[in-house]
Amino acid sequence: RAVLRGSDDDAVLRQAIRDAIARKPKGHDFVIDRAGRAPAVARHMSVTGG
């Protein structure tokens, strides 16, 4: 939101989108315990059938 409200220049927004895409991991990230917390349900969605 800060990027949207902070400038009338679309170039700033485009760069923020590019930066976010660059930080995103390629493909699916199935690491459940990334933040050091246990999941609410101890199984992957693929095990559930979804």
Short mmCIF file of N, CA and C in Angstrom, two decimals:
data_model
loop_
_atom_site.label_atom_id
_atom_site.label_comp_id
_atom_site.label_asym_id
_atom_site.label_seq_id
_atom_site.Cartn_x
_atom_site.Cartn_y
_atom_site.Cartn_z
N ARG A 1 0.81 -1.19 0.00
CA ARG A 1 0.00 0.00 0.00
C ARG A 1 0.85 1.26 0.00
N ALA A 2 1.95 1.18 0.71
CA ALA A 2 2.81 2.37 0.78
C ALA A 2 3.31 2.77 -0.60
N VAL A 3 3.62 1.78 -1.43
CA VAL A 3 4.08 2.08 -2.79
C VAL A 3 2.97 2.72 -3.60
N LEU A 4 1.76 2.23 -3.45
CA LEU A 4 0.63 2.78 -4.19
C LEU A 4 0.32 4.21 -3.77
N ARG A 5 0.41 4.47 -2.48
CA ARG A 5 0.06 5.79 -1.96
C ARG A 5 1.23 6.77 -1.97
N GLY A 6 2.44 6.25 -2.06
CA GLY A 6 3.62 7.10 -1.92
C GLY A 6 4.06 7.83 -3.16
N SER A 7 3.52 7.45 -4.32
CA SER A 7 4.00 8.07 -5.56
C SER A 7 2.93 7.99 -6.63
N ASP A 8 2.91 9.00 -7.48
CA ASP A 8 2.02 8.98 -8.64
C ASP A 8 2.69 8.34 -9.84
N ASP A 9 3.96 8.00 -9.69
CA ASP A 9 4.75 7.45 -10.79
C ASP A 9 4.56 5.94 -10.86
N ASP A 10 4.05 5.45 -11.97
CA ASP A 10 3.83 4.01 -12.14
C ASP A 10 5.14 3.23 -12.18
N ALA A 11 6.24 3.89 -12.50
CA ALA A 11 7.53 3.21 -12.54
C ALA A 11 7.91 2.68 -11.16
N VAL A 12 7.55 3.41 -10.11
CA VAL A 12 7.83 2.98 -8.75
C VAL A 12 7.06 1.70 -8.44
N LEU A 13 5.80 1.66 -8.84
CA LEU A 13 4.97 0.47 -8.64
C LEU A 13 5.50 -0.71 -9.44
N ARG A 14 5.86 -0.47 -10.69
CA ARG A 14 6.40 -1.55 -11.52
C ARG A 14 7.68 -2.13 -10.91
N GLN A 15 8.54 -1.27 -10.38
CA GLN A 15 9.77 -1.75 -9.77
C GLN A 15 9.47 -2.55 -8.50
N ALA A 16 8.49 -2.12 -7.72
CA ALA A 16 8.12 -2.86 -6.51
C ALA A 16 7.59 -4.25 -6.86
N ILE A 17 6.84 -4.34 -7.94
CA ILE A 17 6.34 -5.64 -8.41
C ILE A 17 7.49 -6.52 -8.86
N ARG A 18 8.43 -5.94 -9.62
CA ARG A 18 9.60 -6.71 -10.07
C ARG A 18 10.42 -7.22 -8.88
N ASP A 19 10.59 -6.36 -7.87
CA ASP A 19 11.34 -6.76 -6.67
C ASP A 19 10.65 -7.90 -5.94
N ALA A 20 9.32 -7.83 -5.83
CA ALA A 20 8.57 -8.89 -5.16
C ALA A 20 8.68 -10.21 -5.92
N ILE A 21 8.61 -10.15 -7.23
CA ILE A 21 8.74 -11.36 -8.05
C ILE A 21 10.13 -11.95 -7.90
N ALA A 22 11.14 -11.12 -7.83
CA ALA A 22 12.52 -11.60 -7.69
C ALA A 22 12.73 -12.30 -6.35
N ARG A 23 12.00 -11.89 -5.31
CA ARG A 23 12.14 -12.53 -3.99
C ARG A 23 11.37 -13.84 -3.89
N LYS A 24 10.40 -14.05 -4.78
CA LYS A 24 9.55 -15.23 -4.72
C LYS A 24 10.33 -16.47 -5.14
N PRO A 25 10.23 -17.57 -4.38
CA PRO A 25 10.93 -18.79 -4.78
C PRO A 25 10.33 -19.38 -6.05
N LYS A 26 11.17 -20.01 -6.85
CA LYS A 26 10.71 -20.63 -8.08
C LYS A 26 9.94 -21.91 -7.74
N GLY A 27 8.80 -22.11 -8.36
CA GLY A 27 8.02 -23.32 -8.13
C GLY A 27 7.31 -23.29 -6.79
N HIS A 28 6.84 -24.44 -6.39
CA HIS A 28 6.12 -24.57 -5.13
C HIS A 28 7.10 -24.79 -4.00
N ASP A 29 6.80 -24.21 -2.87
CA ASP A 29 7.64 -24.35 -1.69
C ASP A 29 6.86 -25.17 -0.67
N PHE A 30 7.19 -26.44 -0.54
CA PHE A 30 6.45 -27.32 0.35
C PHE A 30 7.11 -27.47 1.72
N VAL A 31 7.97 -26.54 2.10
CA VAL A 31 8.58 -26.58 3.42
C VAL A 31 7.57 -26.04 4.42
N ILE A 32 7.01 -26.92 5.22
CA ILE A 32 5.97 -26.51 6.17
C ILE A 32 6.57 -25.72 7.33
N ASP A 33 7.71 -26.16 7.85
CA ASP A 33 8.27 -25.58 9.06
C ASP A 33 9.24 -24.44 8.77
N ARG A 34 8.95 -23.62 7.80
CA ARG A 34 9.84 -22.54 7.40
C ARG A 34 10.02 -21.51 8.52
N ALA A 35 8.99 -21.22 9.27
CA ALA A 35 9.06 -20.19 10.30
C ALA A 35 9.36 -20.78 11.68
N GLY A 36 9.66 -22.07 11.75
CA GLY A 36 9.95 -22.68 13.04
C GLY A 36 8.72 -23.03 13.84
N ARG A 37 7.57 -22.97 13.21
CA ARG A 37 6.32 -23.31 13.89
C ARG A 37 5.75 -24.59 13.30
N ALA A 38 5.09 -25.36 14.11
CA ALA A 38 4.44 -26.58 13.62
C ALA A 38 3.16 -26.19 12.89
N PRO A 39 2.78 -26.93 11.87
CA PRO A 39 1.54 -26.63 11.15
C PRO A 39 0.32 -26.96 12.00
N ALA A 40 -0.81 -26.36 11.68
CA ALA A 40 -2.04 -26.65 12.41
C ALA A 40 -2.45 -28.10 12.21
N VAL A 41 -2.31 -28.59 11.00
CA VAL A 41 -2.57 -29.99 10.68
C VAL A 41 -1.26 -30.55 10.17
N ALA A 42 -0.81 -31.65 10.74
CA ALA A 42 0.52 -32.18 10.43
C ALA A 42 0.52 -33.03 9.17
N ARG A 43 0.07 -32.47 8.05
CA ARG A 43 0.15 -33.17 6.76
C ARG A 43 0.10 -32.14 5.64
N HIS A 44 0.64 -32.52 4.51
CA HIS A 44 0.60 -31.65 3.33
C HIS A 44 -0.77 -31.74 2.67
N MET A 45 -1.10 -30.72 1.91
CA MET A 45 -2.35 -30.70 1.17
C MET A 45 -2.42 -31.88 0.20
N SER A 46 -1.28 -32.27 -0.37
CA SER A 46 -1.27 -33.38 -1.32
C SER A 46 -1.65 -34.70 -0.65
N VAL A 47 -1.37 -34.83 0.63
CA VAL A 47 -1.76 -36.04 1.37
C VAL A 47 -3.27 -36.04 1.60
N THR A 48 -3.83 -34.86 1.82
CA THR A 48 -5.26 -34.73 2.04
C THR A 48 -6.03 -35.02 0.76
N GLY A 49 -5.41 -34.75 -0.38
CA GLY A 49 -6.06 -34.99 -1.65
C GLY A 49 -6.33 -33.70 -2.41
N GLY A 50 -5.73 -32.60 -1.95
CA GLY A 50 -5.98 -31.32 -2.61
C GLY A 50 -4.83 -30.82 -3.40
#
